[in-house]
PDB file of C-alpha atoms in Angstrom:
ATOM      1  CA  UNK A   1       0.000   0.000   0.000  1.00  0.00           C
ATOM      2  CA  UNK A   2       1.195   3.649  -0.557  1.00  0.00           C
ATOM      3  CA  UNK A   3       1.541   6.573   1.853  1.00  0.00           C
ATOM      4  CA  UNK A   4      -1.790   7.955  -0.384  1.00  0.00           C
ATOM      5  CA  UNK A   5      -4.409   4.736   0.201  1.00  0.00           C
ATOM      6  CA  UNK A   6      -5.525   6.782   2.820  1.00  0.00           C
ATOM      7  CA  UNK A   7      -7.143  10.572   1.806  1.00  0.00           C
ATOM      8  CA  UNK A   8      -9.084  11.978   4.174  1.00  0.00           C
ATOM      9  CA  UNK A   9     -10.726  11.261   7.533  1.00  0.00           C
ATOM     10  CA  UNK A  10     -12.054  12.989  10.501  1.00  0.00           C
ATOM     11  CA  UNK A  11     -13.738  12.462  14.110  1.00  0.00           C
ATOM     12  CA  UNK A  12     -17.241  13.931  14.677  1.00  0.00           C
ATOM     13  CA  UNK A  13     -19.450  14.351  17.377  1.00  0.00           C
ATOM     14  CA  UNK A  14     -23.309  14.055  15.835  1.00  0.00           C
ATOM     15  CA  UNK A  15     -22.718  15.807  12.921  1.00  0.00           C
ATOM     16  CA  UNK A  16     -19.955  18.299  14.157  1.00  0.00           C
ATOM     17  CA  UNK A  17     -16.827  17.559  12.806  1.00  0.00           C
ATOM     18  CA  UNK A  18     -14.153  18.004  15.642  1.00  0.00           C
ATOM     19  CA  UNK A  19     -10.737  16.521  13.833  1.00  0.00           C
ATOM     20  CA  UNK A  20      -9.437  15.755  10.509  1.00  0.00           C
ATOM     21  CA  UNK A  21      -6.902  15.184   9.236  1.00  0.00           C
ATOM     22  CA  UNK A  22      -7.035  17.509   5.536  1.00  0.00           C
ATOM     23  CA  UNK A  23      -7.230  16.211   1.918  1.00  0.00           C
ATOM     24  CA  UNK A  24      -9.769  15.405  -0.977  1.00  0.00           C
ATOM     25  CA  UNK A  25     -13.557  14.792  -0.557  1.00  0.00           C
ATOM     26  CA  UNK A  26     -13.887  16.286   2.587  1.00  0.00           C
ATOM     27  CA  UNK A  27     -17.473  18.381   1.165  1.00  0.00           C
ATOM     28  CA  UNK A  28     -18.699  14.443  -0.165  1.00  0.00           C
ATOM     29  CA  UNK A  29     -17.747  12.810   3.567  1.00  0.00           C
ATOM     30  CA  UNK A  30     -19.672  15.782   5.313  1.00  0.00           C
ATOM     31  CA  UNK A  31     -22.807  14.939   3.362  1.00  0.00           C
ATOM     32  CA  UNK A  32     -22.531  11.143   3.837  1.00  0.00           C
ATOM     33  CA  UNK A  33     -21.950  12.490   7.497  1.00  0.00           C
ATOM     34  CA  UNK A  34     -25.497  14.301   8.026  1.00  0.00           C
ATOM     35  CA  UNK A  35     -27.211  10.954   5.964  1.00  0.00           C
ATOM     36  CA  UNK A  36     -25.975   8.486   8.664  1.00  0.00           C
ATOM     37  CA  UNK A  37     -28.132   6.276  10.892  1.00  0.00           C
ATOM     38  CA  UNK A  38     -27.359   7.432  14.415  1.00  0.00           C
ATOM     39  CA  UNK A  39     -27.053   3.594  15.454  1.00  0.00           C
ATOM     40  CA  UNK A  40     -23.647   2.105  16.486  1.00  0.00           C
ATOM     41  CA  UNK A  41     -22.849   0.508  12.734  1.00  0.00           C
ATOM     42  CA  UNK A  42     -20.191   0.579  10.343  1.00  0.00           C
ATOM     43  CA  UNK A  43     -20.976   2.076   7.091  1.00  0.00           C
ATOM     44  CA  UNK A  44     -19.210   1.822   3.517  1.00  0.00           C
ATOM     45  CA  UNK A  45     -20.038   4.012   0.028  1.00  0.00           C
ATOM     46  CA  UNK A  46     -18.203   4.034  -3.150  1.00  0.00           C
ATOM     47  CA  UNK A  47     -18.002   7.265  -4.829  1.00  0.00           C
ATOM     48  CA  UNK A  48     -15.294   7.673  -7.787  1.00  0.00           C
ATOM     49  CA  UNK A  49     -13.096   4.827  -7.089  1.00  0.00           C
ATOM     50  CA  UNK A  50     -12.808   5.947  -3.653  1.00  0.00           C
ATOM     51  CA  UNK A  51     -14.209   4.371  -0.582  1.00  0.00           C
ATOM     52  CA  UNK A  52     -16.256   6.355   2.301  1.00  0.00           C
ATOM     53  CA  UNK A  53     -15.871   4.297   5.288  1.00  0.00           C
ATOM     54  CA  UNK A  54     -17.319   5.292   8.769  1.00  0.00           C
ATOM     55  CA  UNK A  55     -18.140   3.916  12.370  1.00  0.00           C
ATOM     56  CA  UNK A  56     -20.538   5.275  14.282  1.00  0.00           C
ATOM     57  CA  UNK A  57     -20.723   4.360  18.022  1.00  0.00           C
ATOM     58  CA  UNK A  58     -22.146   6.207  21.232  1.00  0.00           C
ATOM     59  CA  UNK A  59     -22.628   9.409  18.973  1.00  0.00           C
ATOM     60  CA  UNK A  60     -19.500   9.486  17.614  1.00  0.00           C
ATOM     61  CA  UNK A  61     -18.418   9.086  13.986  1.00  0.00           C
ATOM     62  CA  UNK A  62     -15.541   8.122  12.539  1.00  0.00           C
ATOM     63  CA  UNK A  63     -14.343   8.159   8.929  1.00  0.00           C
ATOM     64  CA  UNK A  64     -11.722   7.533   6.486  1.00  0.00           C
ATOM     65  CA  UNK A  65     -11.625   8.075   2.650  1.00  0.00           C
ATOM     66  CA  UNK A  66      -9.693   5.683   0.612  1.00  0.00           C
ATOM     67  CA  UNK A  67      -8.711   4.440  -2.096  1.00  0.00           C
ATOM     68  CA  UNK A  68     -10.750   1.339  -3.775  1.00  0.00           C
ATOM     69  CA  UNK A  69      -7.604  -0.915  -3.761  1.00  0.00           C
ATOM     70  CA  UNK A  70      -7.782  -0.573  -0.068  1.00  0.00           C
ATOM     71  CA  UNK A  71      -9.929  -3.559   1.751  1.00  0.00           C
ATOM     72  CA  UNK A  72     -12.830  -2.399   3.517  1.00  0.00           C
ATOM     73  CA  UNK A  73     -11.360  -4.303   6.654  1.00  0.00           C
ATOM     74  CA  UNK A  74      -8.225  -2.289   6.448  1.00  0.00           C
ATOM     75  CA  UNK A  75     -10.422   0.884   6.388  1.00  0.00           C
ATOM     76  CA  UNK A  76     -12.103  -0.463   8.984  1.00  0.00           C
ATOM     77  CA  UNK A  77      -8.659  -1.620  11.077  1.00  0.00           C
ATOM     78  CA  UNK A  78      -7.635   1.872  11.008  1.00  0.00           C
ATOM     79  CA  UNK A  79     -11.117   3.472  12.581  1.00  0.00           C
ATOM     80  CA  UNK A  80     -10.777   0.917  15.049  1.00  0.00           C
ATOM     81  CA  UNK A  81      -7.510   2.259  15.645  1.00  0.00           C
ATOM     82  CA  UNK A  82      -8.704   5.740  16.072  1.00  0.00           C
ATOM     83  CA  UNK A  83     -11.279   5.384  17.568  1.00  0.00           C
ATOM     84  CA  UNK A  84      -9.283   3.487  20.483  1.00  0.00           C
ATOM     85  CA  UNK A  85      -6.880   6.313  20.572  1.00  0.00           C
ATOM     86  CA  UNK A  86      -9.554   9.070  20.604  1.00  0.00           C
ATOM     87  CA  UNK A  87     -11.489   8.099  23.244  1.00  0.00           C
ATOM     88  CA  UNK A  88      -8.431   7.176  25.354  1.00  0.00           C
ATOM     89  CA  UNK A  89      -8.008  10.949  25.157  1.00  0.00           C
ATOM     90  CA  UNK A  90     -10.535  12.641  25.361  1.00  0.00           C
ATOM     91  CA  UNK A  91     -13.496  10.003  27.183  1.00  0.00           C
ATOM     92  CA  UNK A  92     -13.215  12.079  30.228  1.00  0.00           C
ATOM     93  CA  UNK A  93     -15.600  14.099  28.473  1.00  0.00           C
ATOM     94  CA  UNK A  94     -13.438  16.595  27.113  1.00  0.00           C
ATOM     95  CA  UNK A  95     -15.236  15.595  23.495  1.00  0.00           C
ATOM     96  CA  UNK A  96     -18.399  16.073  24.718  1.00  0.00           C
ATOM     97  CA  UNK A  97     -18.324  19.720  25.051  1.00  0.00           C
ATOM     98  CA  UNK A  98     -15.437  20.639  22.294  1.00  0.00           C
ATOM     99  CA  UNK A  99     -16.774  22.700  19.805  1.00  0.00           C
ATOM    100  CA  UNK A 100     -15.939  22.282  15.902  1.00  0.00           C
ATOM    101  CA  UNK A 101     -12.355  21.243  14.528  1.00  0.00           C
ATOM    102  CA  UNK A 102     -11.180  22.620  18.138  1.00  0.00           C
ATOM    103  CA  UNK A 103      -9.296  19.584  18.292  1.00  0.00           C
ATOM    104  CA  UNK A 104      -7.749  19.639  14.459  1.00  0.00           C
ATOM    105  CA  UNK A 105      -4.443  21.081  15.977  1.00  0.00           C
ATOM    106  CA  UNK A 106      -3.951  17.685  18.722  1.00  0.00           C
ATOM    107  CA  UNK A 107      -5.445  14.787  17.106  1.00  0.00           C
ATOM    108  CA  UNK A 108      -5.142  15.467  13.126  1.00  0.00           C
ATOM    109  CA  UNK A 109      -1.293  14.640  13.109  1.00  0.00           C
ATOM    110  CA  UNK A 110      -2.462  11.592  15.165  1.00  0.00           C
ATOM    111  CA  UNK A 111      -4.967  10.586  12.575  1.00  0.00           C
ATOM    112  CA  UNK A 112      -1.766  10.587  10.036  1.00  0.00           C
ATOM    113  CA  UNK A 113       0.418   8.937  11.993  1.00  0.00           C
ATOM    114  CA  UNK A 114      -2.505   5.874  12.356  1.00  0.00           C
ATOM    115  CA  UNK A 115      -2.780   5.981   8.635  1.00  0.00           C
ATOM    116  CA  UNK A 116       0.699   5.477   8.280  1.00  0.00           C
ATOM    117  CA  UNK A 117       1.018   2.806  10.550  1.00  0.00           C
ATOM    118  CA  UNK A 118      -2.259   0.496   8.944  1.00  0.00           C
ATOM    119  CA  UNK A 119      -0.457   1.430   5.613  1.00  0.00           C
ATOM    120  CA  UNK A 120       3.306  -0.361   7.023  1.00  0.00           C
ATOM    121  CA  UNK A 121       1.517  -2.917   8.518  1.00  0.00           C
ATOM    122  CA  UNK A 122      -1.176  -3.830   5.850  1.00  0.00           C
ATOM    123  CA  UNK A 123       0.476  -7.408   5.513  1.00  0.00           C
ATOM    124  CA  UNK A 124       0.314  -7.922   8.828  1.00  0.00           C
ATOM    125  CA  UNK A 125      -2.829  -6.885   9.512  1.00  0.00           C
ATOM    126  CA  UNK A 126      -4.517  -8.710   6.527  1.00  0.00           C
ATOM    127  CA  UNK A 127      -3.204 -12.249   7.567  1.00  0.00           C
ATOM    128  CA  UNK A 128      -4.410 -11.076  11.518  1.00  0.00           C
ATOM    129  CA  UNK A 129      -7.900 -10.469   9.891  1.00  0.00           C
ATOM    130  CA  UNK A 130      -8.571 -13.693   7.949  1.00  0.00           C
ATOM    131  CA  UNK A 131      -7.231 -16.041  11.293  1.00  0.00           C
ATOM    132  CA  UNK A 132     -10.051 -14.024  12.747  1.00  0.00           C
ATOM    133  CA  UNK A 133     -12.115 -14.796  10.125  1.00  0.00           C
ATOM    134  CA  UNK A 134     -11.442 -18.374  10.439  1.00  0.00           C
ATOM    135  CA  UNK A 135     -12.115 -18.268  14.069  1.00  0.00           C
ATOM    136  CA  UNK A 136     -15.269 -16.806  13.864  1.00  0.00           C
ATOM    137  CA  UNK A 137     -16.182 -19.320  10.810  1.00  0.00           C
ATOM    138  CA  UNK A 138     -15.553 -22.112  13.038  1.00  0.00           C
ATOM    139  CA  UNK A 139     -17.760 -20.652  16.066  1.00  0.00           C
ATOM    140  CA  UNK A 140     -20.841 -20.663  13.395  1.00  0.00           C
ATOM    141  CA  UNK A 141     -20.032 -23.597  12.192  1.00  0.00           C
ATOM    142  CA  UNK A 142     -20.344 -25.181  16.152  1.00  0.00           C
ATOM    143  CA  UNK A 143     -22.932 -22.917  17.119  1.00  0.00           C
ATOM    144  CA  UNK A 144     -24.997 -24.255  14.093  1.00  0.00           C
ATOM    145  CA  UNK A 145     -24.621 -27.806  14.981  1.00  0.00           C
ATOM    146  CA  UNK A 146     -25.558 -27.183  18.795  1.00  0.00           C
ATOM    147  CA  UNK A 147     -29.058 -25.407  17.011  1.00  0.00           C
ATOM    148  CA  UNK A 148     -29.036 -29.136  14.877  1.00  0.00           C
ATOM    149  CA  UNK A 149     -28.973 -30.711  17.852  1.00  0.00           C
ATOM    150  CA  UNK A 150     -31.447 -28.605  19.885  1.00  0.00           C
ATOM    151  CA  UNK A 151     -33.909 -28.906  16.723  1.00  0.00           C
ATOM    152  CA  UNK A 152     -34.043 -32.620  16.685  1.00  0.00           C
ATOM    153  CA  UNK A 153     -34.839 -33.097  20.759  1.00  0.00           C
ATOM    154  CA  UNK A 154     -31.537 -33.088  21.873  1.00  0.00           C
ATOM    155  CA  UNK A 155     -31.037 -30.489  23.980  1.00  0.00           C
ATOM    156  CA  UNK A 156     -27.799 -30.227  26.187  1.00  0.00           C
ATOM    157  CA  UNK A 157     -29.118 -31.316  28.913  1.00  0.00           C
ATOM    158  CA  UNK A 158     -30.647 -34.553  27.233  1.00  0.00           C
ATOM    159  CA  UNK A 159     -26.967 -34.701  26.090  1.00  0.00           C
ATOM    160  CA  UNK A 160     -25.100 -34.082  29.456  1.00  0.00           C
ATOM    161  CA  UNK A 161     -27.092 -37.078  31.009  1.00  0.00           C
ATOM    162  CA  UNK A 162     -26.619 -39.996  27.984  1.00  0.00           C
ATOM    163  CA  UNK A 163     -23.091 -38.756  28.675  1.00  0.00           C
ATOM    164  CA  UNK A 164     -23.482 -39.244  32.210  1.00  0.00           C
ATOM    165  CA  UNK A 165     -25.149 -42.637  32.068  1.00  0.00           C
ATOM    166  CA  UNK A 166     -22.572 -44.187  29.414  1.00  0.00           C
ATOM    167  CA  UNK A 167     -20.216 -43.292  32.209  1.00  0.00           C
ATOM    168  CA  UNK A 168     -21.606 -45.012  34.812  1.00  0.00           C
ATOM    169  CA  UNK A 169     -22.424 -47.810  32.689  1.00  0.00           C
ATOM    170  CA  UNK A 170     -18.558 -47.876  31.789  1.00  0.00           C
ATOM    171  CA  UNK A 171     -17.990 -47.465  35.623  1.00  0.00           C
ATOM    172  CA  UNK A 172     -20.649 -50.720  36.348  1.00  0.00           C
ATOM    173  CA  UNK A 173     -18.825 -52.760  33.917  1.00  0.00           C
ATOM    174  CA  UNK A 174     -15.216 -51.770  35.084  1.00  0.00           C
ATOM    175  CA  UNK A 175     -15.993 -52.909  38.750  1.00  0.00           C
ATOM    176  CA  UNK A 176     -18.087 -56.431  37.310  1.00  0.00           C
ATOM    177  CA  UNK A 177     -14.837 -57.251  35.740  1.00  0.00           C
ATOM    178  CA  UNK A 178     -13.072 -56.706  38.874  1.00  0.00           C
ATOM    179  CA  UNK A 179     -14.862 -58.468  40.391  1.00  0.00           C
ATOM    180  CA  UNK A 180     -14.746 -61.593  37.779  1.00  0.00           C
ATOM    181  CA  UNK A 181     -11.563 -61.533  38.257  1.00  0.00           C
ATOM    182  CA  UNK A 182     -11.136 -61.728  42.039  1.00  0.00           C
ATOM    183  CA  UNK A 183     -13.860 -64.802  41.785  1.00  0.00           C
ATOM    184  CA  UNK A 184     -11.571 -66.206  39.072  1.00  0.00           C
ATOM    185  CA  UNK A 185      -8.610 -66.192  41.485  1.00  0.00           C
ATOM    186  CA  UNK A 186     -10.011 -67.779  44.068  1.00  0.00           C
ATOM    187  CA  UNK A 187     -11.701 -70.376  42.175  1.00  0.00           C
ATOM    188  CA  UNK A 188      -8.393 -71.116  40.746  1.00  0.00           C
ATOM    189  CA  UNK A 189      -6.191 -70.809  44.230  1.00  0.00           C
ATOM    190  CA  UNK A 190      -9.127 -73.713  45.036  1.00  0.00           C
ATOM    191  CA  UNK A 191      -8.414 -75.879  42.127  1.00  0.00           C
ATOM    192  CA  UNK A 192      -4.510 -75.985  43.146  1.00  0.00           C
ATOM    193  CA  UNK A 193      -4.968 -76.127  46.811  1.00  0.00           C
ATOM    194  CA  UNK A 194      -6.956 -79.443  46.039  1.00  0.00           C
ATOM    195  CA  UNK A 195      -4.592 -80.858  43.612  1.00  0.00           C
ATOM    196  CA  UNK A 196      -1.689 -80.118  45.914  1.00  0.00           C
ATOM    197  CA  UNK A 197      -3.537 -81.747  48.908  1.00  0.00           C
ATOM    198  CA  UNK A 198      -4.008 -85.255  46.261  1.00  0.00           C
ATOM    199  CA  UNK A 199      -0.324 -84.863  45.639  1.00  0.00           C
ATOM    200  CA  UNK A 200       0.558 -85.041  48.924  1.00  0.00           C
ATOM    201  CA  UNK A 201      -1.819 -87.982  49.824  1.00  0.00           C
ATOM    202  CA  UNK A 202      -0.324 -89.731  46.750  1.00  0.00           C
ATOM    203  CA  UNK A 203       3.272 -89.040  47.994  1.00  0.00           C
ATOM    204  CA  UNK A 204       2.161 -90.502  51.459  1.00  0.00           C
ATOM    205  CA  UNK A 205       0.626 -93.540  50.121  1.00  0.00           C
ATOM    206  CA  UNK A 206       3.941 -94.069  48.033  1.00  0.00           C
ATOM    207  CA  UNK A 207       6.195 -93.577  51.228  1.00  0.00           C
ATOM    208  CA  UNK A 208       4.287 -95.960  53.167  1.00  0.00           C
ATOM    209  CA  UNK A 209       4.291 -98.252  50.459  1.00  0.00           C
ATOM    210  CA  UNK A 210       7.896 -97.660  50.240  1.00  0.00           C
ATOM    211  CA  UNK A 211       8.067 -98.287  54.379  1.00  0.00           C
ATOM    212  CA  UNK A 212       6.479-101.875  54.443  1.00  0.00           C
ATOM    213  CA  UNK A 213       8.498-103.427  51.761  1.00  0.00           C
ATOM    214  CA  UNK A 214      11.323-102.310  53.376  1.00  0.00           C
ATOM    215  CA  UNK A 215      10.068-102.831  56.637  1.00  0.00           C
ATOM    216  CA  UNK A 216      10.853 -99.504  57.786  1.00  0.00           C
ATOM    217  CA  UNK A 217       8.870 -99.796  61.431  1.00  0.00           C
ATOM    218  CA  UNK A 218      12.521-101.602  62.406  1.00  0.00           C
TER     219      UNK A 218
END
């Protein structure tokens, strides 16, 4: 982008202008100015390959004119930008009461010095604003299939507790194995305490055996 994307903007309180920053168009933005909803919006017109962007918000609006070539989220980047900055400055209520362009002299050069910062960071800025896109994509994209579920019977709650149940159902059939398995152990401990006790009454009939034919009473 170059230093003259950006042509023209101002701050305004209702239809008072109180701060511009000077250039082209500023008779065309005026007029768009005094045709603006008074609802917090944002606003774009094309006029002569040029682009009339505003944000309105608690009264205040705030406007850039740029070129076509610039993205309407850039436009819109940089009157976030300003808008930040100006009420930083002057929410005390210092705006509230200033009377027109009495605050050209303070916050104009500021206005230029935003515009040349969107304009050096326009790369940057344009990658930060589609991740946000894609964010915000994804959100719908959930939210929608949360409505999908609500609108065939499924509300969350429905959902929390088949969650709930497959969990104690998972929990149930955890401890029944547990116990299968102690019961499996013991059977088995059974099993080779009885075949030990036959091997040792076989052993003892075989030494006795042994013991008469070799008369071992003597």
């Amino acid at each position: 982008m170059s230093q003259e994307s950006f042509i023209y903007s101002f701050v305004a309180r209702g239809i008072m202008i109180l701060a511009e920053f000077t250039g082209n168009f500023p008779a065309i933005a005026s007029q768009c100015l005094q045709r603006l909803p008074s609802t917090n919006n944002k606003f774009t017109y094309s006029c002569d390959h040029h682009t009339f962007n505003f944000l309105v918000e608690d009264g205040y609006a705030y406007c850039v004119v740029a070129k076509d070539s610039v993205g309407k989220q850039i436009s819109i980047a940089f009157l976030e930008r300003v808008k930040a900055d100006f009420r930083k400055r002057y929410g005390g209520g210092k705006a509230d009461t200033a009377i027109a362009k009495s605050l050209n002299k303070e916050f104009g050069p500021i206005m230029k010095e935003h515009m040349k910062y969107i304009i050096d960071h326009a790369e940057e800025i344009e990658k930060l604003l589609k991740v946000k896109a894609q964010v915000s994509e994804v959100k719908s994209i959930m939210l929608e299939n949360i409505d999908k579920a609500i609108d065939r019977g499924e509300n969350l709650t429905v959902l929390v507790d088949k969650t709930e149940t497959l969990r104690s159902q998972a929990q149930d059939f955890k401890n029944k194995g547990t116990q299968m398995r102690r019961k499996l152990w013991y059977q088995n401990m059974k099993i080779k305490l009885v075949v030990f006790g036959i091997l040792l009454l076989l052993i003892l009939v075989i030494w006795l055996s042994i013991c008469q034919g070799f008369d071992c009473t003597n």
